Amino acid sequence: MSDSNRPALNDEQWEELLGQVGRHFNEVTLSRGYQYFKQQFVESLRITAEERVVQAKVTGTETYQVVLNLNRFASSTCTCPVRSNCKHLAAVIMELADRLGYPASQVVNARMYQKRVQTAAPAQSVLQQLPQLDVAGWHAFWEEATSFVKPAYDPGKYTEMLRHQLQRLSPRSIPFTAIDWLYYELHQHLFVLRKLKELDAQGHAGHYTGFALQRMYEDVQHTLRQQSAAFNLTLSTERLTQTLRYMRQQIAEEPGLRMRDYGLYMALWKALIASRPEAGGWVSQELDELEQLPGESLSFPLQALKAFHYLQQSKIEEAWAALEASDSFTQAPASLFLPFLNHLSASRNWKALVDWLSRMRPQFQHLRGQEFQVYMAFWKEAAVHRPEVEEPMLDFLRGMLPLSAPFIENWLYEQHRWKPWLEIQLWLGRDPLQYRVSVLQPIEKEAPELLVPYYHQGIEFYVSQKNRQNYKLAVKLLKRLFKIYKKLKRIDRWEGFLDGFLERHNRLRALHEEIKKGKLAE
C-alpha cells in the first residue's frame, strides 16, 4: 500500500484529517462516499509516504482517478466532474482510514466529531476543580470527556485514542500536589484499563482485545513497581483509601474467576503498603470495609481478599473460613493460593503451612508445571524446619503419585534415604543406566546391598529385549553387580547367581558371546 514502512498517519494527523473532512464535506457527500467504500469501489490505493500523497482509482458508473494530498488537503483532486470534495475522494479517505486501523465511521461522522471535540475541551475552570474531586469524580470526568471516542476494531488504536484525549485533560496548570499527580496519572491508567474491559465484555475484536487487556494490566503493575517509593502514605491517606475502594469495586464487578483485578489489587498492596510501618493500620481498615459487606454478597475474589487480610493479622482459621465461604472455592485457580502459602512461609508458621498445604491438595494434585513445583517446594521447606513433617509429607505425596514422583525422588535422594528412593525406581521400572555413574556412587558407598535388586531388575529387562545391543547393556550392569557382590564379600552368591543366570538363558547365544567378551564367564 505504501512506498515506505513509515505510517502515513499518526493519531494527531488523523484528528487533523477529520477536521479537514468536517470543514470541506457535507453530510450527503460523506454518506454517498461511505456507500462507495462499503461496496469496495476503491482500487489500487497507493501512498507516497514522503510527500504523504494518496493515489487511488474509484470505480462506479465510471472510473475516476483520485489524488489525496494529506499535507495540502485543499489541493486534493478527482477526475470526476465535481473535481474536489466529492464522494469519490470521501470513499478514498475512508478506505485509507480502514487500512491504517482507524474507524471509517468517524469519517462519515466527521462534522459531528468536530463538534464533540470542540465541546469536549474542558474549560480551565473545570480543570482547576479536579484537585477537589475524589478519584470517583476523576473517573466520571474522564468518562464524559472521552464519550466521543468510539471503540475501534483495533484495541491498540482505541487505547491510544483514549490516552491521547486524557493527555489533553492533564495540563500542568492543574494545581495538584506532587502526590496527587501520582494518583491522577495512576487512575488514568486504571480508567483506560476499565474501558478495555468494557470493550472485552462486548466481544469486540476477540482475542486481540484480550491481548491488549493483558498488556494493560502488566503496564499498570509496572507503573506501580516503578513509582512505589514516591507514594508517601502520610501525605496521601485519603487518596489511597479512595484507590483501594475503587480497586475493591473492580474486583466485585469482574465476572467469573479471572482474578485479574484481584491480582492488580495485590500488586498495588505490595508496591504501596506491604513494607511500610503503617501497613497494619491499612489491614484493619480494609477488613472493616470488607466485614461491613453482607457475607452472602461477597464474590470469591472478595472473600479471598478478606482471607489475605486475616492472614496479615495471623488469624489463620478465619482466613481459611473466608476462602471456604464461597461456593466457587473448589473452582478457584491454584495460583491464587500461592501468596497465602508464601505469607505463611515468610512468617515461619510451619504448622499452619503444613495444614494449608494438606487442605489445598485438591487445587494442586492435577496440575503440572511451575505452580505444582512451587507447591512442592513449600512442602520441602516445611519438612526442613519441622523434621516430624517428613513422614506425613511423604505419605501424603505418595497418594499423589505419579505426579509427585520427581519431587519425592529428589527429596529422598537429598536426604540420603536410599531404600525408599530405590523402591520408587523399582516401582517405576527405571533403568539404572539412565543415571550417570556419579548418581549411584553414593549408594554404592553407603548402602551397596540396596542396589542388588535394582540391578537385577535392570539386567532382566535388557535380556528380555532379545537383541545384541540390549545384551551389551545387560553385561554392563552385570559388571556393576559383580563389583557390589565383591564389595559385600559375597562372591559365593555371585557365582550361584551367574550359574543360574547362564543356565536360564543357555539358548541365547548372542548373550553368552557378550558375557564372554565382558570376561564374566569362560
Short mmCIF file of C-alpha atoms in Angstrom, two decimals:
data_model
loop_
_atom_site.label_atom_id
_atom_site.label_comp_id
_atom_site.label_asym_id
_atom_site.label_seq_id
_atom_site.Cartn_x
_atom_site.Cartn_y
_atom_site.Cartn_z
CA MET A 1 0.00 0.00 0.00
CA SER A 2 2.85 2.35 0.82
CA ASP A 3 6.25 3.16 -0.61
CA SER A 4 7.66 3.23 2.94
CA ASN A 5 7.27 1.39 6.19
CA ARG A 6 6.57 4.70 7.92
CA PRO A 7 2.82 5.14 8.56
CA ALA A 8 1.08 7.87 6.58
CA LEU A 9 -0.93 8.98 9.62
CA ASN A 10 -0.35 9.15 13.34
CA ASP A 11 -3.12 9.87 15.86
CA GLU A 12 -2.58 13.61 15.78
CA GLN A 13 -2.61 13.70 11.97
CA TRP A 14 -5.73 11.52 11.98
CA GLU A 15 -7.57 14.09 14.08
CA GLU A 16 -6.32 16.82 11.75
CA LEU A 17 -7.63 14.89 8.73
CA LEU A 18 -11.04 14.50 10.40
CA GLY A 19 -11.06 18.26 10.93
CA GLN A 20 -10.38 18.85 7.23
CA VAL A 21 -13.16 16.45 6.24
CA GLY A 22 -15.58 18.14 8.64
CA ARG A 23 -14.82 21.55 7.14
CA HIS A 24 -14.83 20.59 3.42
CA PHE A 25 -17.54 17.92 3.06
CA ASN A 26 -21.27 17.97 3.65
CA GLU A 27 -23.09 15.04 5.20
CA VAL A 28 -24.79 13.93 1.96
CA THR A 29 -21.44 13.60 0.15
CA LEU A 30 -19.95 11.68 3.07
CA SER A 31 -22.92 9.32 3.12
CA ARG A 32 -22.57 8.61 -0.61
CA GLY A 33 -18.82 8.14 -0.20
CA TYR A 34 -19.48 5.62 2.55
CA GLN A 35 -21.62 3.55 0.17
CA TYR A 36 -18.77 3.53 -2.37
CA PHE A 37 -16.36 2.48 0.41
CA LYS A 38 -18.65 -0.33 1.62
CA GLN A 39 -19.11 -1.61 -1.94
CA GLN A 40 -15.30 -1.75 -2.30
CA PHE A 41 -15.22 0.60 -5.28
CA VAL A 42 -11.81 1.97 -4.18
CA GLU A 43 -8.99 0.19 -6.01
CA SER A 44 -5.24 0.49 -6.46
CA LEU A 45 -4.76 2.67 -3.39
CA ARG A 46 -1.12 3.74 -3.11
CA ILE A 47 0.63 6.09 -0.68
CA THR A 48 3.80 8.03 -1.28
CA ALA A 49 4.92 8.33 2.33
CA GLU A 50 7.49 11.11 1.92
CA GLU A 51 5.06 13.54 0.26
CA ARG A 52 2.08 11.90 2.02
CA VAL A 53 0.13 11.73 -1.24
CA VAL A 54 -2.51 9.03 -1.76
CA GLN A 55 -3.39 7.93 -5.28
CA ALA A 56 -6.36 5.65 -5.93
CA LYS A 57 -8.82 4.53 -8.58
CA VAL A 58 -12.55 4.60 -7.80
CA THR A 59 -14.95 2.61 -9.94
CA GLY A 60 -18.71 3.04 -10.19
CA THR A 61 -20.76 4.23 -13.12
CA GLU A 62 -17.36 5.26 -14.50
CA THR A 63 -13.79 5.02 -13.26
CA TYR A 64 -12.07 8.11 -11.78
CA GLN A 65 -8.56 8.86 -10.55
CA VAL A 66 -8.30 10.41 -7.08
CA VAL A 67 -5.29 12.20 -5.56
CA LEU A 68 -5.50 12.87 -1.82
CA ASN A 69 -2.78 15.22 -0.53
CA LEU A 70 -2.51 14.79 3.22
CA ASN A 71 -0.12 17.74 3.58
CA ARG A 72 -2.22 20.14 1.49
CA PHE A 73 -5.74 18.81 1.75
CA ALA A 74 -7.32 21.62 -0.28
CA SER A 75 -5.24 20.62 -3.33
CA SER A 76 -6.71 17.07 -3.39
CA THR A 77 -8.42 16.31 -6.73
CA CYS A 78 -10.64 13.83 -8.58
CA THR A 79 -11.14 13.37 -12.33
CA CYS A 80 -14.93 13.33 -11.90
CA PRO A 81 -16.98 16.41 -12.92
CA VAL A 82 -17.10 17.69 -9.31
CA ARG A 83 -13.27 17.76 -9.24
CA SER A 84 -12.82 18.04 -5.44
CA ASN A 85 -14.57 17.28 -2.15
CA CYS A 86 -16.62 14.62 -3.93
CA LYS A 87 -17.96 11.24 -2.92
CA HIS A 88 -15.01 9.52 -4.65
CA LEU A 89 -12.49 11.43 -2.52
CA ALA A 90 -14.56 10.70 0.59
CA ALA A 91 -14.52 6.97 -0.23
CA VAL A 92 -10.71 7.06 -0.66
CA ILE A 93 -10.31 8.74 2.77
CA MET A 94 -12.47 6.02 4.35
CA GLU A 95 -10.51 3.26 2.60
CA LEU A 96 -7.24 4.81 3.80
CA ALA A 97 -8.57 5.03 7.36
CA ASP A 98 -9.69 1.40 7.32
CA ARG A 99 -6.33 0.14 6.04
CA LEU A 100 -4.47 2.13 8.71
CA GLY A 101 -6.69 0.85 11.52
CA TYR A 102 -8.85 3.93 12.06
CA PRO A 103 -12.67 3.62 12.03
CA ALA A 104 -14.16 4.72 8.70
CA SER A 105 -17.34 5.58 10.60
CA GLN A 106 -15.53 8.56 12.12
CA VAL A 107 -15.00 9.95 8.61
CA VAL A 108 -18.73 9.62 7.90
CA ASN A 109 -19.49 11.49 11.13
CA ALA A 110 -16.57 13.91 10.85
CA ARG A 111 -18.72 17.02 11.23
CA MET A 112 -20.32 15.68 14.41
CA TYR A 113 -16.90 14.53 15.58
CA GLN A 114 -15.52 18.03 15.24
CA LYS A 115 -18.38 19.44 17.29
CA ARG A 116 -17.75 16.89 20.02
CA VAL A 117 -14.03 17.59 20.09
CA GLN A 118 -14.70 21.28 20.46
CA THR A 119 -17.23 20.76 23.25
CA ALA A 120 -15.05 18.09 24.88
CA ALA A 121 -12.24 20.53 25.59
CA PRO A 122 -12.94 21.39 29.24
CA ALA A 123 -12.91 24.94 30.43
CA GLN A 124 -9.94 25.95 32.55
CA SER A 125 -12.28 26.48 35.47
CA VAL A 126 -13.32 22.80 35.32
CA LEU A 127 -9.70 21.64 35.31
CA GLN A 128 -8.97 23.83 38.32
CA GLN A 129 -11.63 21.94 40.28
CA LEU A 130 -10.03 18.50 39.74
CA PRO A 131 -7.91 18.59 42.93
CA GLN A 132 -11.11 18.92 44.96
CA LEU A 133 -12.69 15.82 43.37
CA ASP A 134 -12.22 12.31 44.71
CA VAL A 135 -10.99 9.56 42.36
CA ALA A 136 -14.59 8.60 41.54
CA GLY A 137 -15.08 12.20 40.37
CA TRP A 138 -11.99 11.94 38.17
CA HIS A 139 -13.35 8.80 36.50
CA ALA A 140 -16.74 10.44 35.92
CA PHE A 141 -14.99 13.48 34.40
CA TRP A 142 -12.93 11.31 32.05
CA GLU A 143 -15.99 9.24 31.12
CA GLU A 144 -17.80 12.32 29.88
CA ALA A 145 -14.73 13.89 28.27
CA THR A 146 -13.95 10.74 26.22
CA SER A 147 -17.54 9.88 25.28
CA PHE A 148 -16.87 10.72 21.63
CA VAL A 149 -14.03 8.15 21.41
CA LYS A 150 -15.79 5.15 19.95
CA PRO A 151 -14.48 1.56 20.22
CA ALA A 152 -12.30 0.61 17.27
CA TYR A 153 -11.67 -2.83 15.75
CA ASP A 154 -8.03 -2.41 16.73
CA PRO A 155 -7.94 -2.21 20.56
CA GLY A 156 -4.43 -0.77 20.36
CA LYS A 157 -5.75 2.19 18.39
CA TYR A 158 -8.64 2.57 20.81
CA THR A 159 -6.19 2.64 23.71
CA GLU A 160 -4.05 5.29 22.02
CA MET A 161 -7.08 7.45 21.24
CA LEU A 162 -8.16 7.29 24.89
CA ARG A 163 -4.67 8.09 26.11
CA HIS A 164 -4.36 10.98 23.70
CA GLN A 165 -7.58 12.52 24.97
CA LEU A 166 -6.53 12.00 28.59
CA GLN A 167 -3.27 13.79 27.87
CA ARG A 168 -5.28 16.79 26.69
CA LEU A 169 -7.03 16.71 30.06
CA SER A 170 -3.77 16.86 32.00
CA PRO A 171 -2.26 20.33 31.58
CA ARG A 172 0.38 21.12 34.18
CA SER A 173 -1.62 24.18 35.15
CA ILE A 174 -3.89 21.97 37.29
CA PRO A 175 -2.99 22.87 40.91
CA PHE A 176 -2.22 19.32 42.03
CA THR A 177 0.31 18.48 44.71
CA ALA A 178 3.13 16.16 43.62
CA ILE A 179 1.47 13.19 45.35
CA ASP A 180 -1.91 13.99 43.78
CA TRP A 181 -0.29 13.98 40.34
CA LEU A 182 0.91 10.42 41.01
CA TYR A 183 -2.61 9.29 41.87
CA TYR A 184 -4.14 11.24 38.96
CA GLU A 185 -1.81 9.55 36.46
CA LEU A 186 -2.26 6.12 38.09
CA HIS A 187 -6.04 6.43 37.79
CA GLN A 188 -5.74 7.46 34.16
CA HIS A 189 -4.12 4.06 33.57
CA LEU A 190 -6.90 2.41 35.56
CA PHE A 191 -9.52 4.30 33.54
CA VAL A 192 -8.09 3.07 30.21
CA LEU A 193 -7.93 -0.43 31.70
CA ARG A 194 -11.62 -0.24 32.62
CA LYS A 195 -12.58 0.93 29.11
CA LEU A 196 -10.68 -2.01 27.62
CA LYS A 197 -12.53 -4.37 29.99
CA GLU A 198 -15.81 -2.93 28.73
CA LEU A 199 -14.62 -3.49 25.16
CA ASP A 200 -13.68 -7.08 26.02
CA ALA A 201 -17.09 -7.70 27.65
CA GLN A 202 -18.80 -6.56 24.44
CA GLY A 203 -16.82 -9.10 22.42
CA HIS A 204 -15.09 -6.54 20.19
CA ALA A 205 -12.05 -7.83 18.24
CA GLY A 206 -11.95 -11.18 20.07
CA HIS A 207 -8.53 -12.27 21.30
CA TYR A 208 -6.96 -9.00 20.11
CA THR A 209 -8.77 -7.20 22.92
CA GLY A 210 -7.75 -9.91 25.39
CA PHE A 211 -4.11 -9.42 24.43
CA ALA A 212 -4.32 -5.63 24.73
CA LEU A 213 -6.07 -6.04 28.08
CA GLN A 214 -3.35 -8.29 29.44
CA ARG A 215 -0.71 -5.81 28.30
CA MET A 216 -2.58 -3.03 30.09
CA TYR A 217 -2.67 -5.00 33.35
CA GLU A 218 1.07 -5.53 33.03
CA ASP A 219 1.66 -1.83 32.30
CA VAL A 220 -0.24 -0.76 35.43
CA GLN A 221 1.70 -3.21 37.59
CA HIS A 222 4.96 -1.97 36.08
CA THR A 223 3.96 1.63 36.88
CA LEU A 224 3.24 0.66 40.49
CA ARG A 225 6.62 -1.03 40.87
CA GLN A 226 8.50 1.86 39.29
CA GLN A 227 6.84 4.59 41.36
CA SER A 228 6.23 2.79 44.66
CA ALA A 229 8.87 4.78 46.56
CA ALA A 230 7.27 8.10 45.54
CA PHE A 231 3.91 7.33 47.16
CA ASN A 232 4.14 8.94 50.60
CA LEU A 233 1.30 7.36 52.57
CA THR A 234 1.35 10.05 55.24
CA LEU A 235 0.57 12.69 52.61
CA SER A 236 -1.98 10.64 50.70
CA THR A 237 -4.16 8.78 53.21
CA GLU A 238 -7.44 9.84 51.63
CA ARG A 239 -6.31 9.25 48.04
CA LEU A 240 -5.08 5.74 48.94
CA THR A 241 -8.35 4.99 50.74
CA GLN A 242 -10.28 6.05 47.63
CA THR A 243 -7.97 3.99 45.40
CA LEU A 244 -8.42 0.85 47.48
CA ARG A 245 -12.18 1.38 47.42
CA TYR A 246 -12.05 1.72 43.62
CA MET A 247 -9.98 -1.48 43.32
CA ARG A 248 -12.38 -3.43 45.54
CA GLN A 249 -15.25 -2.30 43.33
CA GLN A 250 -13.42 -3.51 40.22
CA ILE A 251 -12.80 -6.88 41.91
CA ALA A 252 -16.50 -7.16 42.78
CA GLU A 253 -17.55 -6.45 39.18
CA GLU A 254 -15.09 -8.77 37.43
CA PRO A 255 -17.01 -11.79 36.07
CA GLY A 256 -16.12 -15.38 36.86
CA LEU A 257 -12.82 -16.36 38.42
CA ARG A 258 -10.40 -14.48 36.19
CA MET A 259 -8.86 -12.86 39.29
CA ARG A 260 -7.06 -10.21 37.20
CA ASP A 261 -8.31 -7.30 39.27
CA TYR A 262 -7.58 -9.25 42.43
CA GLY A 263 -4.02 -9.65 41.16
CA LEU A 264 -3.82 -5.94 40.44
CA TYR A 265 -5.03 -5.12 43.95
CA MET A 266 -2.31 -7.41 45.34
CA ALA A 267 0.31 -5.69 43.18
CA LEU A 268 -0.84 -2.29 44.46
CA TRP A 269 -0.75 -3.55 48.05
CA LYS A 270 2.75 -4.91 47.64
CA ALA A 271 4.06 -1.76 45.95
CA LEU A 272 2.46 0.88 48.18
CA ILE A 273 1.65 -0.66 51.55
CA ALA A 274 3.09 -4.08 52.43
CA SER A 275 6.57 -3.00 53.51
CA ARG A 276 5.52 0.26 55.24
CA PRO A 277 5.44 0.55 59.05
CA GLU A 278 1.80 1.66 58.93
CA ALA A 279 0.70 -1.43 56.96
CA GLY A 280 -1.10 -2.89 60.00
CA GLY A 281 -3.48 0.04 60.16
CA TRP A 282 -4.36 -0.35 56.50
CA VAL A 283 -5.05 -4.06 57.04
CA SER A 284 -7.52 -3.22 59.81
CA GLN A 285 -9.18 -0.56 57.66
CA GLU A 286 -9.60 -2.91 54.72
CA LEU A 287 -11.03 -5.66 56.91
CA ASP A 288 -13.50 -3.19 58.43
CA GLU A 289 -14.66 -2.28 54.93
CA LEU A 290 -14.97 -5.92 53.83
CA GLU A 291 -16.69 -7.10 57.01
CA GLN A 292 -19.38 -4.47 56.59
CA LEU A 293 -20.47 -6.15 53.36
CA PRO A 294 -23.07 -8.95 53.65
CA GLY A 295 -21.19 -12.25 53.55
CA GLU A 296 -23.54 -13.86 51.03
CA SER A 297 -23.00 -10.96 48.61
CA LEU A 298 -19.23 -11.30 48.51
CA SER A 299 -17.77 -12.82 45.34
CA PHE A 300 -14.98 -15.34 45.76
CA PRO A 301 -12.25 -12.79 44.86
CA LEU A 302 -13.50 -10.51 47.66
CA GLN A 303 -13.60 -13.46 50.05
CA ALA A 304 -10.01 -14.21 49.04
CA LEU A 305 -9.15 -10.58 49.74
CA LYS A 306 -10.68 -10.87 53.19
CA ALA A 307 -8.67 -14.07 53.77
CA PHE A 308 -5.48 -12.31 52.72
CA HIS A 309 -6.01 -9.55 55.28
CA TYR A 310 -6.90 -12.05 58.02
CA LEU A 311 -3.55 -13.70 57.38
CA GLN A 312 -1.79 -10.35 57.84
CA GLN A 313 -3.30 -10.36 61.35
CA SER A 314 -2.27 -14.01 61.93
CA LYS A 315 -5.93 -15.08 62.05
CA ILE A 316 -5.24 -18.39 60.34
CA GLU A 317 -8.58 -20.15 60.85
CA GLU A 318 -10.59 -17.03 59.98
CA ALA A 319 -8.59 -16.76 56.76
CA TRP A 320 -9.34 -20.35 55.75
CA ALA A 321 -13.00 -19.96 56.68
CA ALA A 322 -13.24 -16.87 54.45
CA LEU A 323 -11.89 -18.86 51.49
CA GLU A 324 -14.26 -21.77 52.07
CA ALA A 325 -17.27 -19.47 52.48
CA SER A 326 -17.68 -19.13 48.71
CA ASP A 327 -19.30 -21.77 46.52
CA SER A 328 -16.57 -21.07 43.95
CA PHE A 329 -13.77 -22.14 46.29
CA THR A 330 -13.19 -25.51 44.63
CA GLN A 331 -13.01 -23.91 41.16
CA ALA A 332 -10.51 -21.23 42.20
CA PRO A 333 -7.23 -21.15 40.24
CA ALA A 334 -4.28 -22.68 42.10
CA SER A 335 -2.20 -19.54 41.52
CA LEU A 336 -4.49 -17.69 43.92
CA PHE A 337 -3.26 -19.78 46.86
CA LEU A 338 0.47 -19.28 46.34
CA PRO A 339 0.58 -15.81 48.03
CA PHE A 340 -1.12 -17.33 51.09
CA LEU A 341 1.47 -20.09 51.29
CA ASN A 342 4.22 -17.56 50.74
CA HIS A 343 2.95 -15.46 53.67
CA LEU A 344 2.84 -18.48 56.00
CA SER A 345 6.36 -19.42 54.92
CA ALA A 346 7.69 -15.88 55.39
CA SER A 347 6.13 -15.71 58.86
CA ARG A 348 7.74 -19.12 59.66
CA ASN A 349 4.44 -20.56 60.78
CA TRP A 350 5.36 -24.11 59.76
CA LYS A 351 2.44 -25.81 61.50
CA ALA A 352 -0.09 -23.63 59.68
CA LEU A 353 1.84 -24.01 56.43
CA VAL A 354 1.62 -27.81 56.59
CA ASP A 355 -2.07 -27.60 57.46
CA TRP A 356 -2.81 -25.34 54.47
CA LEU A 357 -0.69 -27.46 52.14
CA SER A 358 -2.74 -30.50 53.11
CA ARG A 359 -6.04 -28.67 52.70
CA MET A 360 -5.04 -27.34 49.28
CA ARG A 361 -4.26 -30.74 47.83
CA PRO A 362 -7.40 -30.76 45.58
CA GLN A 363 -6.32 -27.47 43.99
CA PHE A 364 -2.85 -28.76 43.09
CA GLN A 365 -2.97 -32.54 42.69
CA HIS A 366 -3.93 -32.47 39.00
CA LEU A 367 -1.60 -29.66 37.97
CA ARG A 368 1.66 -29.82 36.12
CA GLY A 369 4.30 -27.19 35.62
CA GLN A 370 5.52 -24.25 37.64
CA GLU A 371 2.61 -23.91 40.07
CA PHE A 372 2.91 -27.54 41.16
CA GLN A 373 6.67 -27.17 41.58
CA VAL A 374 6.20 -24.13 43.83
CA TYR A 375 3.60 -26.03 45.87
CA MET A 376 6.04 -28.91 46.34
CA ALA A 377 8.82 -26.51 47.30
CA PHE A 378 6.68 -25.27 50.21
CA TRP A 379 6.30 -28.88 51.39
CA LYS A 380 10.04 -29.33 51.28
CA GLU A 381 10.67 -26.12 53.18
CA ALA A 382 8.23 -27.15 55.92
CA ALA A 383 9.91 -30.57 56.27
CA VAL A 384 13.35 -28.97 56.58
CA HIS A 385 12.21 -26.80 59.50
CA ARG A 386 9.93 -29.39 61.10
CA PRO A 387 11.54 -32.87 60.76
CA GLU A 388 8.42 -34.55 62.13
CA VAL A 389 6.63 -33.37 58.99
CA GLU A 390 8.80 -35.54 56.75
CA GLU A 391 6.98 -38.85 57.08
CA PRO A 392 3.45 -37.40 56.89
CA MET A 393 4.62 -35.38 53.90
CA LEU A 394 5.91 -38.46 52.09
CA ASP A 395 2.75 -40.43 52.89
CA PHE A 396 0.70 -37.54 51.60
CA LEU A 397 2.74 -37.24 48.41
CA ARG A 398 2.67 -40.97 47.74
CA GLY A 399 -1.07 -40.55 47.36
CA MET A 400 -0.36 -38.12 44.52
CA LEU A 401 1.84 -40.48 42.51
CA PRO A 402 2.90 -40.48 39.74
CA LEU A 403 2.61 -36.65 39.57
CA SER A 404 4.62 -36.17 42.74
CA ALA A 405 7.30 -38.77 41.85
CA PRO A 406 10.01 -36.28 40.75
CA PHE A 407 9.66 -34.29 43.96
CA ILE A 408 9.69 -37.39 46.17
CA GLU A 409 12.73 -38.75 44.34
CA ASN A 410 14.68 -35.52 44.73
CA TRP A 411 13.75 -35.20 48.39
CA LEU A 412 14.72 -38.78 49.24
CA TYR A 413 17.97 -38.53 47.32
CA GLU A 414 18.94 -35.26 49.02
CA GLN A 415 18.23 -36.84 52.42
CA HIS A 416 20.22 -39.99 51.52
CA ARG A 417 17.08 -42.05 52.03
CA TRP A 418 18.38 -44.71 49.68
CA LYS A 419 15.92 -47.52 50.42
CA PRO A 420 12.67 -45.64 49.58
CA TRP A 421 14.45 -43.89 46.69
CA LEU A 422 15.34 -47.26 45.16
CA GLU A 423 11.86 -48.60 45.85
CA ILE A 424 10.49 -45.82 43.65
CA GLN A 425 12.98 -46.74 40.90
CA LEU A 426 11.84 -50.35 41.09
CA TRP A 427 8.16 -49.38 41.14
CA LEU A 428 8.55 -47.10 38.12
CA GLY A 429 10.76 -49.64 36.30
CA ARG A 430 13.54 -47.11 35.92
CA ASP A 431 16.68 -48.13 34.04
CA PRO A 432 19.83 -47.91 36.24
CA LEU A 433 21.86 -46.97 33.17
CA GLN A 434 19.81 -43.81 32.65
CA TYR A 435 21.75 -42.30 35.55
CA ARG A 436 25.33 -41.20 35.41
CA VAL A 437 27.71 -43.33 37.45
CA SER A 438 28.15 -40.41 39.85
CA VAL A 439 24.45 -40.53 40.80
CA LEU A 440 24.62 -44.11 42.06
CA GLN A 441 28.12 -43.88 43.53
CA PRO A 442 26.97 -42.54 46.94
CA ILE A 443 24.60 -45.52 47.26
CA GLU A 444 27.35 -47.98 46.27
CA LYS A 445 29.48 -46.43 49.00
CA GLU A 446 26.89 -46.17 51.80
CA ALA A 447 24.39 -48.97 51.14
CA PRO A 448 25.57 -51.17 48.25
CA GLU A 449 23.29 -54.07 49.21
CA LEU A 450 20.26 -51.92 48.29
CA LEU A 451 21.39 -51.75 44.66
CA VAL A 452 21.34 -55.54 44.20
CA PRO A 453 17.59 -55.91 43.39
CA TYR A 454 17.68 -52.70 41.32
CA TYR A 455 20.49 -54.06 39.12
CA HIS A 456 18.84 -57.47 38.90
CA GLN A 457 15.66 -55.85 37.59
CA GLY A 458 17.61 -53.87 35.00
CA ILE A 459 19.51 -56.92 33.80
CA GLU A 460 16.35 -58.97 33.34
CA PHE A 461 14.75 -56.13 31.40
CA TYR A 462 17.63 -55.88 28.92
CA VAL A 463 17.79 -59.64 28.39
CA SER A 464 14.04 -59.72 27.71
CA GLN A 465 14.53 -57.43 24.71
CA LYS A 466 16.47 -60.21 22.97
CA ASN A 467 18.80 -58.18 20.78
CA ARG A 468 22.55 -57.80 20.87
CA GLN A 469 22.55 -54.10 21.77
CA ASN A 470 20.50 -54.77 24.89
CA TYR A 471 22.64 -57.81 25.73
CA LYS A 472 25.64 -55.47 25.82
CA LEU A 473 23.78 -53.22 28.27
CA ALA A 474 22.86 -56.25 30.39
CA VAL A 475 26.55 -57.19 30.59
CA LYS A 476 27.40 -53.65 31.62
CA LEU A 477 25.03 -53.98 34.55
CA LEU A 478 26.31 -57.48 35.35
CA LYS A 479 29.77 -55.98 35.81
CA ARG A 480 28.40 -53.43 38.25
CA LEU A 481 26.54 -56.16 40.09
CA PHE A 482 29.75 -58.24 40.35
CA LYS A 483 31.58 -55.29 41.97
CA ILE A 484 28.81 -54.96 44.56
CA TYR A 485 28.89 -58.68 45.47
CA LYS A 486 32.66 -58.42 45.70
CA LYS A 487 32.44 -55.37 47.96
CA LEU A 488 29.94 -57.21 50.16
CA LYS A 489 32.32 -60.21 50.23
CA ARG A 490 29.60 -62.44 48.84
CA ILE A 491 31.39 -63.93 45.85
CA ASP A 492 29.68 -67.23 46.54
CA ARG A 493 26.27 -65.64 45.98
CA TRP A 494 27.55 -64.01 42.80
CA GLU A 495 28.77 -67.32 41.44
CA GLY A 496 25.50 -69.01 42.32
CA PHE A 497 23.53 -66.25 40.62
CA LEU A 498 25.72 -66.27 37.48
CA ASP A 499 25.49 -70.05 37.09
CA GLY A 500 21.72 -69.94 37.36
CA PHE A 501 21.55 -66.94 35.01
CA LEU A 502 23.61 -68.69 32.31
CA GLU A 503 21.53 -71.84 32.66
CA ARG A 504 18.23 -70.00 32.32
CA HIS A 505 19.41 -68.22 29.18
CA ASN A 506 21.54 -71.01 27.67
CA ARG A 507 19.77 -70.70 24.31
CA LEU A 508 20.64 -67.00 23.89
CA ARG A 509 23.91 -67.45 22.04
CA ALA A 510 24.46 -63.73 21.46
CA LEU A 511 24.06 -63.05 25.19
CA HIS A 512 26.65 -65.70 26.05
CA GLU A 513 29.03 -64.20 23.49
CA GLU A 514 28.70 -60.75 25.10
CA ILE A 515 29.22 -62.24 28.59
CA LYS A 516 32.44 -63.87 27.37
CA LYS A 517 33.58 -60.61 25.79
CA GLY A 518 32.95 -58.97 29.13
CA LYS A 519 35.13 -61.64 30.79
CA LEU A 520 32.41 -62.59 33.21
CA ALA A 521 32.49 -66.26 32.24
CA GLU A 522 34.69 -68.70 30.32
#
